[in-house]
mmCIF file of C-alpha atoms in Angstrom:
data_model
loop_
_atom_site.group_PDB
_atom_site.id
_atom_site.type_symbol
_atom_site.label_atom_id
_atom_site.label_comp_id
_atom_site.label_asym_id
_atom_site.label_seq_id
_atom_site.Cartn_x
_atom_site.Cartn_y
_atom_site.Cartn_z
ATOM 1 C CA MET A 1 -45.394 71.756 -9.373
ATOM 2 C CA ILE A 2 -42.022 71.981 -11.110
ATOM 3 C CA HIS A 3 -40.405 72.919 -7.818
ATOM 4 C CA MET A 4 -41.952 69.871 -6.127
ATOM 5 C CA LYS A 5 -40.562 67.535 -8.839
ATOM 6 C CA LYS A 6 -37.053 68.896 -8.276
ATOM 7 C CA ILE A 7 -37.389 68.257 -4.575
ATOM 8 C CA LEU A 8 -38.544 64.680 -5.138
ATOM 9 C CA THR A 9 -35.723 64.059 -7.624
ATOM 10 C CA THR A 10 -33.207 65.362 -5.160
ATOM 11 C CA ILE A 11 -34.578 63.159 -2.370
ATOM 12 C CA ALA A 12 -34.466 60.103 -4.636
ATOM 13 C CA GLY A 13 -30.850 60.826 -5.541
ATOM 14 C CA ILE A 14 -29.858 61.224 -1.916
ATOM 15 C CA SER A 15 -31.647 57.964 -1.027
ATOM 16 C CA ALA A 16 -29.848 56.075 -3.779
ATOM 17 C CA PHE A 17 -26.523 57.498 -2.639
ATOM 18 C CA LEU A 18 -27.222 56.498 0.937
ATOM 19 C CA LEU A 19 -28.292 53.021 -0.173
ATOM 20 C CA VAL A 20 -25.064 52.494 -2.128
ATOM 21 C CA SER A 21 -23.028 53.869 0.756
ATOM 22 C CA SER A 22 -24.817 51.535 3.117
ATOM 23 C CA CYS A 23 -24.080 48.488 0.909
ATOM 24 C CA GLU A 24 -20.434 49.485 0.654
ATOM 25 C CA GLU A 25 -20.238 49.681 4.404
ATOM 26 C CA ILE A 26 -21.732 46.184 4.760
ATOM 27 C CA ILE A 27 -19.207 44.627 2.330
ATOM 28 C CA LYS A 28 -16.069 44.830 4.403
ATOM 29 C CA THR A 29 -12.570 43.736 3.472
ATOM 30 C CA PRO A 30 -11.690 40.363 5.038
ATOM 31 C CA GLN A 31 -8.710 39.974 7.310
ATOM 32 C CA LEU A 32 -6.829 36.749 6.568
ATOM 33 C CA GLU A 33 -4.560 35.125 9.114
ATOM 34 C CA ALA A 34 -2.970 31.710 8.564
ATOM 35 C CA SER A 35 -0.181 29.527 9.883
ATOM 36 C CA ILE A 36 1.546 26.490 8.376
ATOM 37 C CA ASN A 37 2.736 23.517 10.415
ATOM 38 C CA LYS A 38 6.083 23.109 8.590
ATOM 39 C CA ASN A 39 8.054 24.583 5.701
ATOM 40 C CA LEU A 40 10.205 21.525 4.933
ATOM 41 C CA LEU A 41 8.345 18.494 3.634
ATOM 42 C CA THR A 42 9.056 15.196 1.975
ATOM 43 C CA VAL A 43 7.038 14.020 -1.017
ATOM 44 C CA HIS A 44 3.598 12.704 -0.003
ATOM 45 C CA GLU A 45 3.989 14.217 3.463
ATOM 46 C CA SER A 46 0.999 16.302 4.472
ATOM 47 C CA MET A 47 1.293 19.956 5.384
ATOM 48 C CA VAL A 48 -1.479 21.697 7.299
ATOM 49 C CA ILE A 49 -2.542 25.347 7.016
ATOM 50 C CA ASP A 50 -4.640 26.687 9.881
ATOM 51 C CA PHE A 51 -6.838 29.666 8.992
ATOM 52 C CA ALA A 52 -7.975 32.481 11.272
ATOM 53 C CA GLY A 53 -9.086 36.077 10.666
ATOM 54 C CA SER A 54 -12.561 37.452 9.992
ATOM 55 C CA MET A 55 -15.208 38.473 7.445
ATOM 56 C CA ALA A 56 -14.222 36.000 4.702
ATOM 57 C CA ASP A 57 -16.951 34.398 2.587
ATOM 58 C CA ASN A 58 -14.509 32.181 0.690
ATOM 59 C CA ILE A 59 -10.922 30.977 1.030
ATOM 60 C CA VAL A 60 -8.956 29.670 -1.939
ATOM 61 C CA VAL A 61 -5.485 28.154 -1.732
ATOM 62 C CA TYR A 62 -3.005 28.055 -4.612
ATOM 63 C CA PRO A 63 -0.486 25.303 -3.628
ATOM 64 C CA GLY A 64 1.952 26.401 -6.343
ATOM 65 C CA ASP A 65 2.383 23.112 -8.180
ATOM 66 C CA ASP A 66 1.128 22.074 -11.611
ATOM 67 C CA MET A 67 -1.768 24.315 -12.845
ATOM 68 C CA GLN A 68 -2.251 25.735 -9.342
ATOM 69 C CA ASN A 69 0.150 28.699 -9.440
ATOM 70 C CA TYR A 70 -1.251 32.016 -8.182
ATOM 71 C CA ASP A 71 1.112 34.035 -10.384
ATOM 72 C CA LEU A 72 -0.293 32.225 -13.444
ATOM 73 C CA ARG A 73 -3.977 32.551 -12.574
ATOM 74 C CA ASP A 74 -4.563 34.519 -15.805
ATOM 75 C CA GLN A 75 -3.273 31.448 -17.679
ATOM 76 C CA SER A 76 -5.983 29.045 -16.471
ATOM 77 C CA ASN A 77 -4.202 28.158 -13.220
ATOM 78 C CA THR A 78 -6.732 27.647 -10.442
ATOM 79 C CA GLY A 79 -6.814 27.277 -6.687
ATOM 80 C CA LEU A 80 -8.498 24.920 -4.261
ATOM 81 C CA VAL A 81 -11.544 26.044 -2.307
ATOM 82 C CA VAL A 82 -11.266 25.525 1.440
ATOM 83 C CA ASN A 83 -14.439 24.443 3.186
ATOM 84 C CA LYS A 84 -12.990 23.932 6.642
ATOM 85 C CA LYS A 85 -10.754 25.737 9.041
ATOM 86 C CA LEU A 86 -7.811 23.488 8.128
ATOM 87 C CA PHE A 87 -6.300 22.854 4.702
ATOM 88 C CA THR A 88 -4.223 19.675 4.207
ATOM 89 C CA TYR A 89 -2.095 19.034 1.140
ATOM 90 C CA SER A 90 0.882 16.966 -0.036
ATOM 91 C CA TYR A 91 3.216 17.203 -3.036
ATOM 92 C CA ARG A 92 4.205 14.417 -5.399
ATOM 93 C CA VAL A 93 7.278 16.122 -6.875
ATOM 94 C CA PRO A 94 10.210 17.680 -4.982
ATOM 95 C CA GLY A 95 10.874 21.404 -5.364
ATOM 96 C CA THR A 96 10.266 24.849 -3.888
ATOM 97 C CA TYR A 97 6.632 25.991 -3.920
ATOM 98 C CA LYS A 98 4.972 29.342 -3.247
ATOM 99 C CA ILE A 99 1.627 28.893 -1.529
ATOM 100 C CA VAL A 100 -0.846 31.766 -1.796
ATOM 101 C CA CYS A 101 -4.004 31.898 0.327
ATOM 102 C CA LEU A 102 -6.788 34.247 -0.736
ATOM 103 C CA ALA A 103 -9.794 35.220 1.396
ATOM 104 C CA SER A 104 -12.622 37.136 -0.253
ATOM 105 C CA THR A 105 -16.041 38.686 0.333
ATOM 106 C CA SER A 106 -18.454 39.957 -2.292
ATOM 107 C CA GLY A 107 -21.814 41.657 -2.658
ATOM 108 C CA ASP A 108 -24.762 40.592 -4.747
ATOM 109 C CA MET A 109 -23.892 38.927 -8.048
ATOM 110 C CA ALA A 110 -20.229 38.783 -6.956
ATOM 111 C CA THR A 111 -19.782 42.555 -7.257
ATOM 112 C CA ASN A 112 -17.700 44.787 -5.006
ATOM 113 C CA LEU A 113 -15.139 42.031 -4.406
ATOM 114 C CA ARG A 114 -12.937 42.506 -1.377
ATOM 115 C CA PHE A 115 -9.983 40.228 -0.662
ATOM 116 C CA ASP A 116 -6.880 39.678 1.431
ATOM 117 C CA THR A 117 -3.941 37.343 0.782
ATOM 118 C CA CYS A 118 -1.026 35.746 2.572
ATOM 119 C CA SER A 119 1.690 33.431 1.302
ATOM 120 C CA PHE A 120 4.199 30.809 2.393
ATOM 121 C CA THR A 121 7.189 29.135 0.798
ATOM 122 C CA VAL A 122 7.741 25.402 1.305
ATOM 123 C CA ASN A 123 10.618 23.185 0.258
ATOM 124 C CA VAL A 124 9.746 19.616 -0.690
ATOM 125 C CA ILE A 125 12.440 16.969 -0.838
ATOM 126 C CA ASP A 126 12.222 13.392 -2.095
ATOM 127 C CA ASP A 127 13.643 11.459 0.843
ATOM 128 C CA GLN A 128 11.564 8.339 0.188
ATOM 129 C CA THR A 129 13.338 5.095 1.070
ATOM 130 C CA GLU A 130 10.356 3.180 2.472
ATOM 131 C CA ILE A 131 9.343 0.003 0.635
ATOM 132 C CA ASP A 132 5.587 -0.403 0.955
ATOM 133 C CA ARG A 133 5.318 -3.825 -0.696
ATOM 134 C CA ILE A 134 7.422 -6.404 -2.529
ATOM 135 C CA SER A 135 5.868 -8.942 -4.881
ATOM 136 C CA CYS A 136 6.466 -11.380 -7.703
ATOM 137 C CA SER A 137 4.084 -12.861 -10.264
ATOM 138 C CA LEU A 138 3.762 -16.615 -10.721
ATOM 139 C CA LEU A 139 3.522 -17.745 -14.334
ATOM 140 C CA TYR A 140 2.189 -14.282 -15.255
ATOM 141 C CA ARG A 141 -0.859 -15.107 -13.184
ATOM 142 C CA ASP A 142 -0.964 -14.479 -9.436
ATOM 143 C CA GLU A 143 0.875 -11.668 -7.717
ATOM 144 C CA VAL A 144 2.374 -12.966 -4.475
ATOM 145 C CA PHE A 145 3.343 -10.414 -1.820
ATOM 146 C CA ALA A 146 6.147 -10.684 0.698
ATOM 147 C CA GLU A 147 5.457 -10.197 4.392
ATOM 148 C CA LYS A 148 7.182 -7.354 6.204
ATOM 149 C CA HIS A 149 9.086 -8.258 9.377
ATOM 150 C CA ALA A 150 11.081 -6.243 11.887
ATOM 151 C CA ASN A 151 14.485 -4.689 11.156
ATOM 152 C CA ASP A 152 13.672 -4.046 7.472
ATOM 153 C CA GLU A 153 13.493 -7.752 6.696
ATOM 154 C CA TRP A 154 10.927 -9.324 4.372
ATOM 155 C CA LEU A 155 9.732 -12.887 3.840
ATOM 156 C CA MET A 156 8.467 -14.187 0.500
ATOM 157 C CA VAL A 157 6.665 -17.544 0.684
ATOM 158 C CA LEU A 158 6.186 -19.363 -2.619
ATOM 159 C CA PRO A 159 4.442 -22.614 -3.522
ATOM 160 C CA ARG A 160 6.456 -25.381 -5.100
ATOM 161 C CA SER A 161 3.799 -25.762 -7.767
ATOM 162 C CA ILE A 162 0.389 -24.387 -8.720
ATOM 163 C CA ILE A 163 -2.522 -25.420 -10.888
ATOM 164 C CA TYR A 164 -2.298 -23.501 -14.151
ATOM 165 C CA ASN A 165 -4.285 -24.271 -17.305
ATOM 166 C CA ASN A 166 -5.687 -27.309 -15.474
ATOM 167 C CA ARG A 167 -2.206 -28.734 -14.962
ATOM 168 C CA GLU A 168 0.214 -28.751 -12.051
ATOM 169 C CA GLN A 169 3.206 -26.628 -12.947
ATOM 170 C CA ASN A 170 6.371 -26.143 -10.922
ATOM 171 C CA ILE A 171 7.339 -22.744 -9.557
ATOM 172 C CA SER A 172 10.950 -21.643 -9.746
ATOM 173 C CA LEU A 173 12.814 -19.734 -7.064
ATOM 174 C CA SER A 174 14.073 -17.419 -9.812
ATOM 175 C CA GLN A 175 11.481 -14.672 -10.041
ATOM 176 C CA ARG A 176 11.005 -11.122 -11.278
ATOM 177 C CA LEU A 177 10.414 -8.740 -8.399
ATOM 178 C CA HIS A 178 8.219 -5.681 -8.131
ATOM 179 C CA PHE A 179 8.747 -2.906 -5.567
ATOM 180 C CA TYR A 180 6.007 -0.544 -4.430
ATOM 181 C CA ILE A 181 7.659 2.737 -3.380
ATOM 182 C CA GLN A 182 5.930 6.110 -3.209
ATOM 183 C CA SER A 183 8.454 7.810 -5.463
ATOM 184 C CA ASP A 184 9.483 7.223 -9.050
ATOM 185 C CA SER A 185 12.848 8.845 -8.303
ATOM 186 C CA THR A 186 13.929 6.284 -5.699
ATOM 187 C CA LYS A 187 16.618 3.888 -6.928
ATOM 188 C CA VAL A 188 16.751 0.204 -5.968
ATOM 189 C CA SER A 189 19.719 -2.135 -6.185
ATOM 190 C CA ILE A 190 19.789 -5.918 -5.709
ATOM 191 C CA ASN A 191 22.922 -7.544 -4.307
ATOM 192 C CA GLY A 192 24.936 -4.468 -5.283
ATOM 193 C CA ASN A 193 23.589 -4.142 -8.856
ATOM 194 C CA ASP A 194 20.928 -1.826 -10.268
ATOM 195 C CA PHE A 195 17.486 -3.364 -10.090
ATOM 196 C CA SER A 196 15.843 -4.469 -13.323
ATOM 197 C CA ALA A 197 12.131 -5.256 -13.534
ATOM 198 C CA THR A 198 12.810 -7.747 -16.339
ATOM 199 C CA THR A 199 15.462 -9.776 -14.486
ATOM 200 C CA ALA A 200 14.574 -13.043 -12.747
ATOM 201 C CA TYR A 201 16.445 -12.979 -9.447
ATOM 202 C CA ASN A 202 17.638 -16.087 -7.642
ATOM 203 C CA LEU A 203 15.652 -16.124 -4.392
ATOM 204 C CA SER A 204 17.071 -19.368 -3.026
ATOM 205 C CA SER A 205 19.478 -17.298 -0.905
ATOM 206 C CA PRO A 206 18.759 -14.079 1.026
ATOM 207 C CA VAL A 207 18.642 -11.041 -1.250
ATOM 208 C CA ALA A 208 20.292 -7.778 -0.177
ATOM 209 C CA ILE A 209 18.218 -4.765 -1.223
ATOM 210 C CA SER A 210 19.464 -1.182 -1.120
ATOM 211 C CA VAL A 211 17.143 1.802 -1.612
ATOM 212 C CA LYS A 212 18.504 5.295 -2.350
ATOM 213 C CA SER A 213 16.281 8.359 -2.385
ATOM 214 C CA ASP A 214 16.509 11.302 -4.771
ATOM 215 C CA PHE A 215 17.711 13.322 -1.754
ATOM 216 C CA GLY A 216 20.606 10.893 -1.273
ATOM 217 C CA THR A 217 19.629 8.929 1.829
ATOM 218 C CA GLU A 218 20.021 5.147 1.709
ATOM 219 C CA ARG A 219 18.319 2.260 3.454
ATOM 220 C CA SER A 220 19.102 -1.453 3.440
ATOM 221 C CA TYR A 221 16.630 -4.337 3.414
ATOM 222 C CA LYS A 222 16.902 -8.117 3.224
ATOM 223 C CA LEU A 223 14.487 -10.464 1.479
ATOM 224 C CA TYR A 224 14.207 -14.122 2.525
ATOM 225 C CA THR A 225 12.308 -16.634 0.441
ATOM 226 C CA ILE A 226 11.074 -20.090 1.442
ATOM 227 C CA ASN A 227 8.558 -22.525 0.013
ATOM 228 C CA TYR A 228 5.321 -23.521 1.624
ATOM 229 C CA PRO A 229 6.151 -26.851 3.310
ATOM 230 C CA ARG A 230 4.653 -29.916 1.717
ATOM 231 C CA PHE A 231 4.832 -33.702 1.838
ATOM 232 C CA SER A 232 6.939 -35.064 -1.005
ATOM 233 C CA THR A 233 5.678 -38.584 -0.161
ATOM 234 C CA PHE A 234 2.995 -39.866 2.195
ATOM 235 C CA LYS A 235 2.127 -43.548 2.686
ATOM 236 C CA LEU A 236 -0.311 -45.534 4.789
ATOM 237 C CA LEU A 237 0.211 -49.328 4.892
ATOM 238 C CA GLY A 238 2.520 -48.956 1.895
ATOM 239 C CA VAL A 239 -0.130 -47.115 -0.182
ATOM 240 C CA SER A 240 1.011 -43.754 -1.540
ATOM 241 C CA GLY A 241 -1.210 -40.722 -1.233
ATOM 242 C CA THR A 242 -1.792 -38.163 -3.973
ATOM 243 C CA SER A 243 -1.683 -34.403 -3.431
ATOM 244 C CA GLU A 244 -4.645 -32.204 -4.310
ATOM 245 C CA LEU A 245 -3.584 -28.564 -4.573
ATOM 246 C CA ASN A 246 -5.738 -25.604 -3.640
ATOM 247 C CA SER A 247 -5.929 -23.135 -6.526
ATOM 248 C CA PHE A 248 -6.654 -20.180 -4.238
ATOM 249 C CA ASN A 249 -4.694 -20.857 -1.045
ATOM 250 C CA TYR A 250 -1.131 -22.009 -1.612
ATOM 251 C CA GLY A 251 -0.728 -22.964 2.033
ATOM 252 C CA THR A 252 -3.518 -25.548 2.025
ATOM 253 C CA TYR A 253 -3.323 -29.062 0.529
ATOM 254 C CA VAL A 254 -5.307 -32.294 0.600
ATOM 255 C CA MET A 255 -3.634 -35.685 0.661
ATOM 256 C CA ASN A 256 -5.881 -38.467 -0.641
ATOM 257 C CA VAL A 257 -5.117 -42.095 0.262
ATOM 258 C CA THR A 258 -7.193 -45.014 -1.031
ATOM 259 C CA LEU A 259 -7.058 -48.196 1.105
ATOM 260 C CA PRO A 260 -8.689 -51.607 0.696
ATOM 261 C CA LEU A 261 -12.267 -51.763 1.885
ATOM 262 C CA GLY A 262 -12.519 -52.888 5.495
ATOM 263 C CA THR A 263 -9.050 -51.635 6.531
ATOM 264 C CA ASN A 264 -8.836 -50.728 10.217
ATOM 265 C CA VAL A 265 -7.584 -47.116 10.192
ATOM 266 C CA SER A 266 -7.872 -46.386 13.913
ATOM 267 C CA SER A 267 -4.168 -46.927 14.573
ATOM 268 C CA LEU A 268 -1.893 -46.393 11.578
ATOM 269 C CA VAL A 269 1.752 -45.351 11.371
ATOM 270 C CA PRO A 270 2.262 -43.010 8.400
ATOM 271 C CA GLU A 271 5.515 -42.935 6.478
ATOM 272 C CA PHE A 272 6.340 -39.581 4.906
ATOM 273 C CA THR A 273 9.073 -37.359 3.602
ATOM 274 C CA THR A 274 9.199 -33.604 3.092
ATOM 275 C CA TYR A 275 11.032 -31.521 0.519
ATOM 276 C CA SER A 276 13.466 -30.003 2.989
ATOM 277 C CA PRO A 277 15.123 -31.099 6.260
ATOM 278 C CA SER A 278 13.981 -27.778 7.753
ATOM 279 C CA GLU A 279 10.315 -28.767 7.356
ATOM 280 C CA LYS A 280 8.706 -30.154 10.494
ATOM 281 C CA VAL A 281 5.401 -32.026 10.717
ATOM 282 C CA TYR A 282 2.868 -31.614 13.548
ATOM 283 C CA ILE A 283 -0.609 -32.678 14.524
ATOM 284 C CA GLU A 284 -1.698 -29.703 16.571
ATOM 285 C CA ASN A 285 1.488 -29.062 18.599
ATOM 286 C CA THR A 286 2.814 -32.629 18.687
ATOM 287 C CA GLU A 287 5.659 -33.311 16.274
ATOM 288 C CA GLN A 288 5.114 -36.338 14.058
ATOM 289 C CA ILE A 289 7.913 -38.752 13.204
ATOM 290 C CA SER A 290 7.715 -40.793 10.018
ATOM 291 C CA GLY A 291 7.405 -44.524 10.697
ATOM 292 C CA THR A 292 6.986 -43.954 14.432
ATOM 293 C CA SER A 293 3.974 -41.767 15.279
ATOM 294 C CA THR A 294 0.616 -43.573 15.480
ATOM 295 C CA VAL A 295 -2.458 -41.750 14.183
ATOM 296 C CA ASP A 296 -6.207 -42.448 14.263
ATOM 297 C CA PHE A 297 -7.579 -41.902 10.745
ATOM 298 C CA THR A 298 -11.222 -42.737 11.467
ATOM 299 C CA GLN A 299 -11.783 -39.008 10.972
ATOM 300 C CA GLU A 300 -9.957 -36.600 8.665
ATOM 301 C CA VAL A 301 -6.556 -35.731 10.107
ATOM 302 C CA THR A 302 -5.065 -32.256 9.754
ATOM 303 C CA TYR A 303 -1.305 -31.923 9.693
ATOM 304 C CA ARG A 304 0.534 -28.648 10.284
ATOM 305 C CA LEU A 305 3.777 -28.376 8.366
ATOM 306 C CA VAL A 306 6.310 -25.696 9.320
ATOM 307 C CA SER A 307 9.209 -24.576 7.157
ATOM 308 C CA THR A 308 12.098 -22.462 8.454
ATOM 309 C CA SER A 309 14.683 -20.447 6.580
ATOM 310 C CA PRO A 310 18.155 -21.963 7.173
ATOM 311 C CA ASP A 311 19.604 -18.433 7.249
ATOM 312 C CA LYS A 312 16.998 -16.966 9.608
ATOM 313 C CA PRO A 313 15.192 -19.389 11.955
ATOM 314 C CA ASP A 314 12.441 -16.924 12.863
ATOM 315 C CA MET A 315 11.423 -16.698 9.189
ATOM 316 C CA GLN A 316 8.795 -19.425 8.948
ATOM 317 C CA ALA A 317 5.947 -20.566 6.730
ATOM 318 C CA GLU A 318 3.118 -22.956 7.558
ATOM 319 C CA SER A 319 0.933 -25.250 5.498
ATOM 320 C CA THR A 320 -2.191 -27.163 6.385
ATOM 321 C CA VAL A 321 -2.496 -30.665 4.946
ATOM 322 C CA VAL A 322 -5.732 -32.591 5.379
ATOM 323 C CA VAL A 323 -5.424 -36.387 4.927
ATOM 324 C CA LYS A 324 -8.576 -37.988 3.541
ATOM 325 C CA ILE A 325 -8.997 -41.790 3.490
ATOM 326 C CA GLY A 326 -11.006 -43.464 0.775
ATOM 327 C CA PHE A 327 -11.836 -47.174 0.363
ATOM 328 C CA GLN A 328 -12.285 -49.505 -2.575
#
């Protein structure tokens, strides 16, 4: 009986050894292969790491920037888990970064960890000279954005006045500007002087803008500013109209004219002036001449006003003015 127990104990020990050996054979060391699309990047430019290899259960990437440094993983630095074959990443700050990729496999309860690593070094430069947006704020209320044109030229269109606190208030062509650039290190100058966010710049003439990156590259822009065109006066049969501003669309106005009851409005000759000689007046595509053009006002009439920058004829702004006739 004692002999039989020894035999059974021996068999059990051999079985356990074989079971452990079998598990160790199943948990194999992964083989990590990876390639990176480029080693020189600009800030906010995406790099791509393409993973290959075999046997990995998990892949973690340590990009090497803030709190993601592989060499400092024992100091609470962590990596990013990769769920797909490709890993895409961009850096916000220029510098030299060590990227470490780690592939791992593990047994039950994360025991018997096996892993393989590879690394890359990337240099990130701040070569950002692209202006994404330019804006100004009207009476600390609405932010108005310039429109980007070809050849690094921008057009800012401003209303001559807006409704603010239930009153019509004039808008100056001296405004504080705001630049949206994807780098805090990029320097901006206006007409040869350092840009200041608290300075109201005179926008009545074209503004020369220079942008210099942290890397040292420079780029020049030009900002043109014109007003939305608008009637300064509008008369029918000697009766002056009154402007009704749109609080939400600065390029749309209503001109109200009150005429005596029974007036025949089917063939009237409006008299009008605009704020600038560069502003032209149209009904559809037909130019209207004050004191000459005849218009049928039995229905609402929509005028199209076009303003052009004297310094750049292809810089234009349009307004829509609807003339409404009332009777009393």
